[in-house]
Tab-separated table of C-alpha atoms in Angstrom:
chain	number	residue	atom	x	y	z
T	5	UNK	CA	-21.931	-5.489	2.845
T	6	UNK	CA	-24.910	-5.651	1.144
T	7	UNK	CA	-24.658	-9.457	0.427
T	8	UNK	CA	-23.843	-10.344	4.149
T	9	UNK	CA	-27.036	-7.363	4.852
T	10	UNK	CA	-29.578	-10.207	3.207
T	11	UNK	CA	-28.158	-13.271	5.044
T	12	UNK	CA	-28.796	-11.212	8.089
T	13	UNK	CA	-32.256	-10.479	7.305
T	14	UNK	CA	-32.191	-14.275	8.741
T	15	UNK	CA	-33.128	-15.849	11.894
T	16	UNK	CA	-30.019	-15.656	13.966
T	17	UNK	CA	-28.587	-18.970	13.543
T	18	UNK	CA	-29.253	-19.268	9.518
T	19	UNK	CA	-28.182	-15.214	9.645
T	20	UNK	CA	-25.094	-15.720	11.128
T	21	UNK	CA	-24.431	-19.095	9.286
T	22	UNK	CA	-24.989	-16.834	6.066
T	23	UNK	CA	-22.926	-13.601	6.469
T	24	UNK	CA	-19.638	-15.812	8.121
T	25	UNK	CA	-20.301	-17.564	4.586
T	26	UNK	CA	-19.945	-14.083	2.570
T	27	UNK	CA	-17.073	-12.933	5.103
T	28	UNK	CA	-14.993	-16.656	3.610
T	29	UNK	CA	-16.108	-15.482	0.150
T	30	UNK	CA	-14.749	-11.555	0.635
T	31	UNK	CA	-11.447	-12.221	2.259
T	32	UNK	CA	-10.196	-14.401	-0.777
T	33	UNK	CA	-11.343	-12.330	-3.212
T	34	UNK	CA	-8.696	-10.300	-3.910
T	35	UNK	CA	-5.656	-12.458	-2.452
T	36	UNK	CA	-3.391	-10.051	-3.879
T	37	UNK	CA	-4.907	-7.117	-1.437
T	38	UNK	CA	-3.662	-8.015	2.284
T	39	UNK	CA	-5.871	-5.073	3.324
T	40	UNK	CA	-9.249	-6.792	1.986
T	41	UNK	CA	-8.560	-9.875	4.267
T	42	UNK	CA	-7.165	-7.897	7.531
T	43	UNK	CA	-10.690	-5.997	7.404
T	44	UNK	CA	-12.728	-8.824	6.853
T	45	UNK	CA	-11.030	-10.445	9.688
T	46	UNK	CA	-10.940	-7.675	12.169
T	47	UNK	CA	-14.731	-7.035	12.002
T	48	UNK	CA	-15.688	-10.772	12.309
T	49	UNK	CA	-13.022	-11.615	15.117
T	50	UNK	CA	-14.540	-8.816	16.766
T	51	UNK	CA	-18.230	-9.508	16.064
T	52	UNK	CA	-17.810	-12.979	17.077
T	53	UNK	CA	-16.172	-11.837	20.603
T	54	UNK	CA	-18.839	-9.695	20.982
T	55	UNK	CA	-21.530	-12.443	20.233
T	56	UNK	CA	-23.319	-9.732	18.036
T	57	UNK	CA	-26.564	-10.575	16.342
T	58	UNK	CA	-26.431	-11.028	12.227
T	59	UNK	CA	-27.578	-7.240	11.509
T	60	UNK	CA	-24.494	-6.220	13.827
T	61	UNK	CA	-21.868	-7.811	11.594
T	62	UNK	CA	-23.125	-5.516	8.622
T	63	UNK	CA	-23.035	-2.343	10.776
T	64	UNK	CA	-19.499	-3.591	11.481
T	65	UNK	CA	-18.747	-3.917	8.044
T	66	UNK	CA	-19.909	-0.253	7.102
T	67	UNK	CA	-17.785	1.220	9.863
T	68	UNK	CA	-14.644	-0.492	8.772
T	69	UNK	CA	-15.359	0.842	5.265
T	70	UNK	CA	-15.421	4.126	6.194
T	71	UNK	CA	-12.667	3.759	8.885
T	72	UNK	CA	-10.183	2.688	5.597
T	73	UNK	CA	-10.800	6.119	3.968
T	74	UNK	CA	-9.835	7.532	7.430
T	75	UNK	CA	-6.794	5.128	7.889
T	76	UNK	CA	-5.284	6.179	4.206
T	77	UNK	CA	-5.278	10.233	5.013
T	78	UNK	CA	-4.080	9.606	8.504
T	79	UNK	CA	-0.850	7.481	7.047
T	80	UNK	CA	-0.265	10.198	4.468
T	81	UNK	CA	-0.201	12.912	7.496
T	82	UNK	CA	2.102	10.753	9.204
T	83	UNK	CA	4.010	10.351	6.169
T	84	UNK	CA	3.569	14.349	5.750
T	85	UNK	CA	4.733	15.074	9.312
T	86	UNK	CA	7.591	12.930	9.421
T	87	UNK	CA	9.220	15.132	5.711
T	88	UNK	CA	8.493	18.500	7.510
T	89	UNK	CA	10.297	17.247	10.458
T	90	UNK	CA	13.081	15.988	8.460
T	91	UNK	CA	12.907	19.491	6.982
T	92	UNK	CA	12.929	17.858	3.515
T	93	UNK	CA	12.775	20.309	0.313
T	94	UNK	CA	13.589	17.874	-2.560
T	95	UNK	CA	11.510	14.555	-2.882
T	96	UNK	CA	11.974	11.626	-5.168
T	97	UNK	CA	8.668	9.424	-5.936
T	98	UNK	CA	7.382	6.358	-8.748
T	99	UNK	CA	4.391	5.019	-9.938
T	100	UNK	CA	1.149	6.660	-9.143
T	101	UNK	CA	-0.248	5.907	-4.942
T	102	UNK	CA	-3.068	7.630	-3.597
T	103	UNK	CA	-1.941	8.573	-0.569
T	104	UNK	CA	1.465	9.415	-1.905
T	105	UNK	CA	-0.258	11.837	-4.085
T	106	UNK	CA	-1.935	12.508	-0.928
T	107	UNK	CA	1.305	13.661	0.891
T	108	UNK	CA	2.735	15.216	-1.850
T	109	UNK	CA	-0.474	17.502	-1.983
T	110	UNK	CA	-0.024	19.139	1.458
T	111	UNK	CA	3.740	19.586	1.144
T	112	UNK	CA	3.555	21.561	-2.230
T	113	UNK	CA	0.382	23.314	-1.276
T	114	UNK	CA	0.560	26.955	-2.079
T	115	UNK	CA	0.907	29.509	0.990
T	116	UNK	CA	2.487	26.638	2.966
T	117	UNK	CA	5.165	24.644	0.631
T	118	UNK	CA	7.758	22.555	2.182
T	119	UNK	CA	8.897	20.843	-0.741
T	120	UNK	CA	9.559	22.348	-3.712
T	121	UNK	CA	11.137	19.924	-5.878
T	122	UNK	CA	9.840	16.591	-6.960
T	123	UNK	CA	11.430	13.615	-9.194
T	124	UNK	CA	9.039	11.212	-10.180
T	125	UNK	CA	10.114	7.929	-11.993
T	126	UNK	CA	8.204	7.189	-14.777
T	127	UNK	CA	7.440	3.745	-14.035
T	128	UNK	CA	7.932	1.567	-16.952
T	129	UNK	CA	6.532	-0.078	-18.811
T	130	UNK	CA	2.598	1.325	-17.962
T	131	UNK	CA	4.479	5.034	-16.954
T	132	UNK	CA	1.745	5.730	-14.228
T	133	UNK	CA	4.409	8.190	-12.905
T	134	UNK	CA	4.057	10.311	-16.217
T	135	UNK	CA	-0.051	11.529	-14.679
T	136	UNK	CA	1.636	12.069	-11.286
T	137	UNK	CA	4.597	14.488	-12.353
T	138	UNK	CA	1.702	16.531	-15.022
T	139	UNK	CA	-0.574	16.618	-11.602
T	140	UNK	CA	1.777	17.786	-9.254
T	141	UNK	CA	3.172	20.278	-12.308
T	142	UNK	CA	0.000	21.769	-13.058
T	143	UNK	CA	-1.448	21.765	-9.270
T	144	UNK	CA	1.551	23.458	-7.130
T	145	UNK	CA	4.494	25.374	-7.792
T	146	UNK	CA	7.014	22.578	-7.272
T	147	UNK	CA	9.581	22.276	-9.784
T	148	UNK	CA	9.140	18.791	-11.203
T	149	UNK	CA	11.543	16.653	-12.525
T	150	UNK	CA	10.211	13.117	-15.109
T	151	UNK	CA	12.796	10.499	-14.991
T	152	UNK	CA	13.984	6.367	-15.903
T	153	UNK	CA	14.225	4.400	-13.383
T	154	UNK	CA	17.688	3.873	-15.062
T	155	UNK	CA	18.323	7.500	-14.542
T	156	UNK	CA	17.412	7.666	-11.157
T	157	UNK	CA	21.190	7.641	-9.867
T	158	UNK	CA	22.013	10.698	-11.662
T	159	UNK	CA	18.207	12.633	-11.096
T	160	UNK	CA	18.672	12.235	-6.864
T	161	UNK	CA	22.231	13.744	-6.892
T	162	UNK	CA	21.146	16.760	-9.301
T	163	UNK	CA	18.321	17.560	-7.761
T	164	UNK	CA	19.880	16.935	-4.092
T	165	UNK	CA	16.795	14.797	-3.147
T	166	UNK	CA	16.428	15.016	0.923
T	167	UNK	CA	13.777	12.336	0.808
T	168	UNK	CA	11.962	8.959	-0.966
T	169	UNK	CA	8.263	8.641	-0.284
T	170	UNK	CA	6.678	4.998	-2.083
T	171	UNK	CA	3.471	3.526	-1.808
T	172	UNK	CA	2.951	-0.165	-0.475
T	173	UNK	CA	0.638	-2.875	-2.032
T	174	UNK	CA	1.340	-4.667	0.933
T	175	UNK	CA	3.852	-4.931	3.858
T	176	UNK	CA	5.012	-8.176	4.887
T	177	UNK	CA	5.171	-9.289	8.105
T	178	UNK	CA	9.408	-9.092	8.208
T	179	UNK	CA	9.060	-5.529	7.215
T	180	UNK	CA	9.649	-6.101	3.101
T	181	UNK	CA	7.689	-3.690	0.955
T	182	UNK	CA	5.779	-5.310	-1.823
T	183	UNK	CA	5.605	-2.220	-4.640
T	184	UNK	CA	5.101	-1.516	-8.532
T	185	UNK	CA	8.862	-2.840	-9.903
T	186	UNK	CA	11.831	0.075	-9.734
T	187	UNK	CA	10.911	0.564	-5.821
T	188	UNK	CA	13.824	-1.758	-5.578
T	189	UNK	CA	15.768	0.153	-8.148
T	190	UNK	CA	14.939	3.467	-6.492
T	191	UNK	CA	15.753	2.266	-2.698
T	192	UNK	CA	18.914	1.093	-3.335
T	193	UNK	CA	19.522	4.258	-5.593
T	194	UNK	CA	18.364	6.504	-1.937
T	195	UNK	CA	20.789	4.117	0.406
T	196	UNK	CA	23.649	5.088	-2.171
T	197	UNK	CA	23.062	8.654	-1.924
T	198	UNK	CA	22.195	8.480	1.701
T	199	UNK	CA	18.785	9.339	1.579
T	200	UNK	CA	15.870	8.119	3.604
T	201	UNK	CA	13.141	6.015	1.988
T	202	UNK	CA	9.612	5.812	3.612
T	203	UNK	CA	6.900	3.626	2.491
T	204	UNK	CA	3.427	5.073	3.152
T	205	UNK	CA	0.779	2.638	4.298
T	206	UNK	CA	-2.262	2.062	6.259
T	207	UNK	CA	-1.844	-0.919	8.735
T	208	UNK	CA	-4.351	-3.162	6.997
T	209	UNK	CA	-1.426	-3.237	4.034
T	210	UNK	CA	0.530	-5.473	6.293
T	211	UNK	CA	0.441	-9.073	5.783
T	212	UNK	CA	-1.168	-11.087	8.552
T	213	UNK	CA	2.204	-13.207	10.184
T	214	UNK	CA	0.555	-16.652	8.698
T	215	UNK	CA	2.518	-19.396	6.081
T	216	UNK	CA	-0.908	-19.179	4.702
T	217	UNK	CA	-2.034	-15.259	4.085
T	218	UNK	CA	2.258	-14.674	2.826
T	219	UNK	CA	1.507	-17.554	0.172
T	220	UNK	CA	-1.461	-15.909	-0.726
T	221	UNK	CA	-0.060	-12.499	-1.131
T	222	UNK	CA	3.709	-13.850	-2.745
T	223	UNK	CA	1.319	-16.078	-5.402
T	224	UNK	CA	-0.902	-13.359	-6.439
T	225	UNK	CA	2.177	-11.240	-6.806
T	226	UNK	CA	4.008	-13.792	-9.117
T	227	UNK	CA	1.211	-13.922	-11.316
T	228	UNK	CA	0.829	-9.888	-11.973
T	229	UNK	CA	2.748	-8.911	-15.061
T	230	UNK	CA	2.560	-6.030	-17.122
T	231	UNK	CA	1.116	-6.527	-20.899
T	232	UNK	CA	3.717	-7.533	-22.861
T	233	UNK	CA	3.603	-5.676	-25.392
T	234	UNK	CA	4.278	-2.443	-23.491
T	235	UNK	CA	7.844	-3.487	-23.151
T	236	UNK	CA	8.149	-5.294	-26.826
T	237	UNK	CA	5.732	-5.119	-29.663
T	238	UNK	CA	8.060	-6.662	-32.612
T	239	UNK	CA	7.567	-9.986	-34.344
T	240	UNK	CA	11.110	-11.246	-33.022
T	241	UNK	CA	11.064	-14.138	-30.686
T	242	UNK	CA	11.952	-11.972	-27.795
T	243	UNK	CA	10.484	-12.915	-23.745
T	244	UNK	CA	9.530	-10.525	-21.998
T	245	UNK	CA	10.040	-10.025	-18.100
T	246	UNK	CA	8.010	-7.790	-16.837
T	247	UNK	CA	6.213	-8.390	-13.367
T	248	UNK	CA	4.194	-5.817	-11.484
T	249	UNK	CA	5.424	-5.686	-8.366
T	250	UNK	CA	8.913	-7.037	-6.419
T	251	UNK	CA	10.015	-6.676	-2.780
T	252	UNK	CA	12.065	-3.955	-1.646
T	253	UNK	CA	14.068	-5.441	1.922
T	254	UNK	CA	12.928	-3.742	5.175
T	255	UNK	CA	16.652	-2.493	5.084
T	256	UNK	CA	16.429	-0.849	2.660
T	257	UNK	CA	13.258	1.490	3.927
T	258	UNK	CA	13.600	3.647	6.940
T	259	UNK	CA	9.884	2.938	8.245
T	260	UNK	CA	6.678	2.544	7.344
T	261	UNK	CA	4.179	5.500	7.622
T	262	UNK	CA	0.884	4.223	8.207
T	263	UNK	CA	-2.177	5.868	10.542
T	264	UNK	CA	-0.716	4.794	13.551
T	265	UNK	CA	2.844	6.618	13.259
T	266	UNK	CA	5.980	5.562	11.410
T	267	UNK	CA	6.636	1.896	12.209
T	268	UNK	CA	9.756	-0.198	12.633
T	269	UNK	CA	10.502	-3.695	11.805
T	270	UNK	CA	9.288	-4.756	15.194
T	271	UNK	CA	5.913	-2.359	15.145
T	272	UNK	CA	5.387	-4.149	11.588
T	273	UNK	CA	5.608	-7.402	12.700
T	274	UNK	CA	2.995	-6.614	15.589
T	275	UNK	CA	0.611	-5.549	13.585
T	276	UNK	CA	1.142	-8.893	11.289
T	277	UNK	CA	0.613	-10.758	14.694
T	278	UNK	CA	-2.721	-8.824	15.778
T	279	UNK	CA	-4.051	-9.729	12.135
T	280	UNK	CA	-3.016	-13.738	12.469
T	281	UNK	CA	-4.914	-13.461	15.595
T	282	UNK	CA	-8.248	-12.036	13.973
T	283	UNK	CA	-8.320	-14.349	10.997
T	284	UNK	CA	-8.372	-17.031	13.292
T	285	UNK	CA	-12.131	-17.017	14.062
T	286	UNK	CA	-12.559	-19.595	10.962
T	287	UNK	CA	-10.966	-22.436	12.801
């Protein structure tokens, strides 16, 4: 914002000729974050329907920034009202998402708990999940249960988990969820037990429905690994496989909960349309 804020300052023509230049810049700057493009395209697609002056596209900007704080805690209620509906006691969880940690927050909250037992997956090989389970352990009452992901089969059936809740990196337009590696591990672990897995995102997660924004996302996610030396530090000759993040299939997730209600398949690939539409203002 503040770079597009001095090409503004501008006459309008050199302005706007400036801040569509930072908007190019912005939306490829993190190709692995769908939500950094969608924004960048919604509030140019929109300025440039609305034929708004240079200093307009900044006050734009700032709006959509805050709006994406708003956006996250809305899809965590969602995610929240959708558990208390489903009467869900017993939740199952990996790797460490803000708005999951969200969600989990207001259903073990004291005075008004509706879940009081959590199994968290420790999320090899970085264990993020290890800092969620101590949080939710020393903030609420809910029992807590640290797992493997190779121990997930036997942690869901003792604990009687009702309910999976994941975080989303992104959402692609078909409905996959693209997640920290064991989401896989842990859906098909839920469908076995017959348990419902949500994925909580806001709307800008999901991949605009272009060959061009999917390449983006799939190459930026083929070439996130973790260190290593987290998995094997030995002086064998030894490869290591260990990506960041895989795809979980869309049938494998029951919906997504994002700001605007829990989503299906076909309210997924909507939204992927609406954002192909805005990110065509650069043609």
């Amino acid at each position: 914002a503040a770079e597009a804020d001095e090409s503004a300052d501008s006459d309008d023509a050199a302005g706007r000729a400036g801040v569509l230049d930072v908007a190019r810049d912005l939306r490829t700057a993190r190709p692995e974050m769908a939500a950094v493009a969608n924004r960048v395209n919604r509030v140019v697609a929109r300025a440039i329907r609305a034929d708004d002056a240079p200093d307009r596209f900044v006050r734009r900007a700032i709006d959509a920034i805050e709006a994406a704080f708003g956006a996250d805690s809305a899809a965590a209620r969602t995610a929240v009202t959708q558990l208390r509906d489903a009467e869900a006691t017993a939740l199952a969880t990996l790797s460490r998402s803000g708005t999951v940690r969200q969600a989990i927050a207001e259903l073990t909250a004291a005075g008004d708990s509706v879940v009081s037992e959590l199994v968290v997956a420790e999320s090899r090989p970085e264990c993020e999940g290890v800092d969620v389970a101590e949080r939710v352990a020393r903030e609420t009452s809910a029992s807590v249960t640290l797992t493997t992901e190779a121990a997930l089969p036997t942690a869901l059936a003792a604990r009687e988990v009702d309910a999976v809740l994941v975080g989303a990196d992104s959402v692609l337009p078909d409905g996959d969820v693209v997640n920290k590696t064991g989401t896989r591990v842990l859906a098909l672990v839920a469908r076995d037990v017959d348990v419902p897995v949500y994925a909580v995102a806001s709307t800008d997660k999901v991949v605009a429905a272009s060959a061009v924004a999917i390449e983006a996302i799939e190459a930026a996610r083929s070439g996130a690994k973790s260190p290593a030396n987290a998995v094997y530090d030995g002086d064998a000759d030894v490869h290591v496989h260990a990506p960041t993040f895989e795809t979980t299939p869309a049938a494998l997730v029951e919906g997504v909960a994002t700001e605007d209600g829990l989503l299906t398949v076909e309210e997924v690939n909507a939204v992927a349309e609406a954002h192909a539409r805005n990110a065509e203002w650069d043609r």
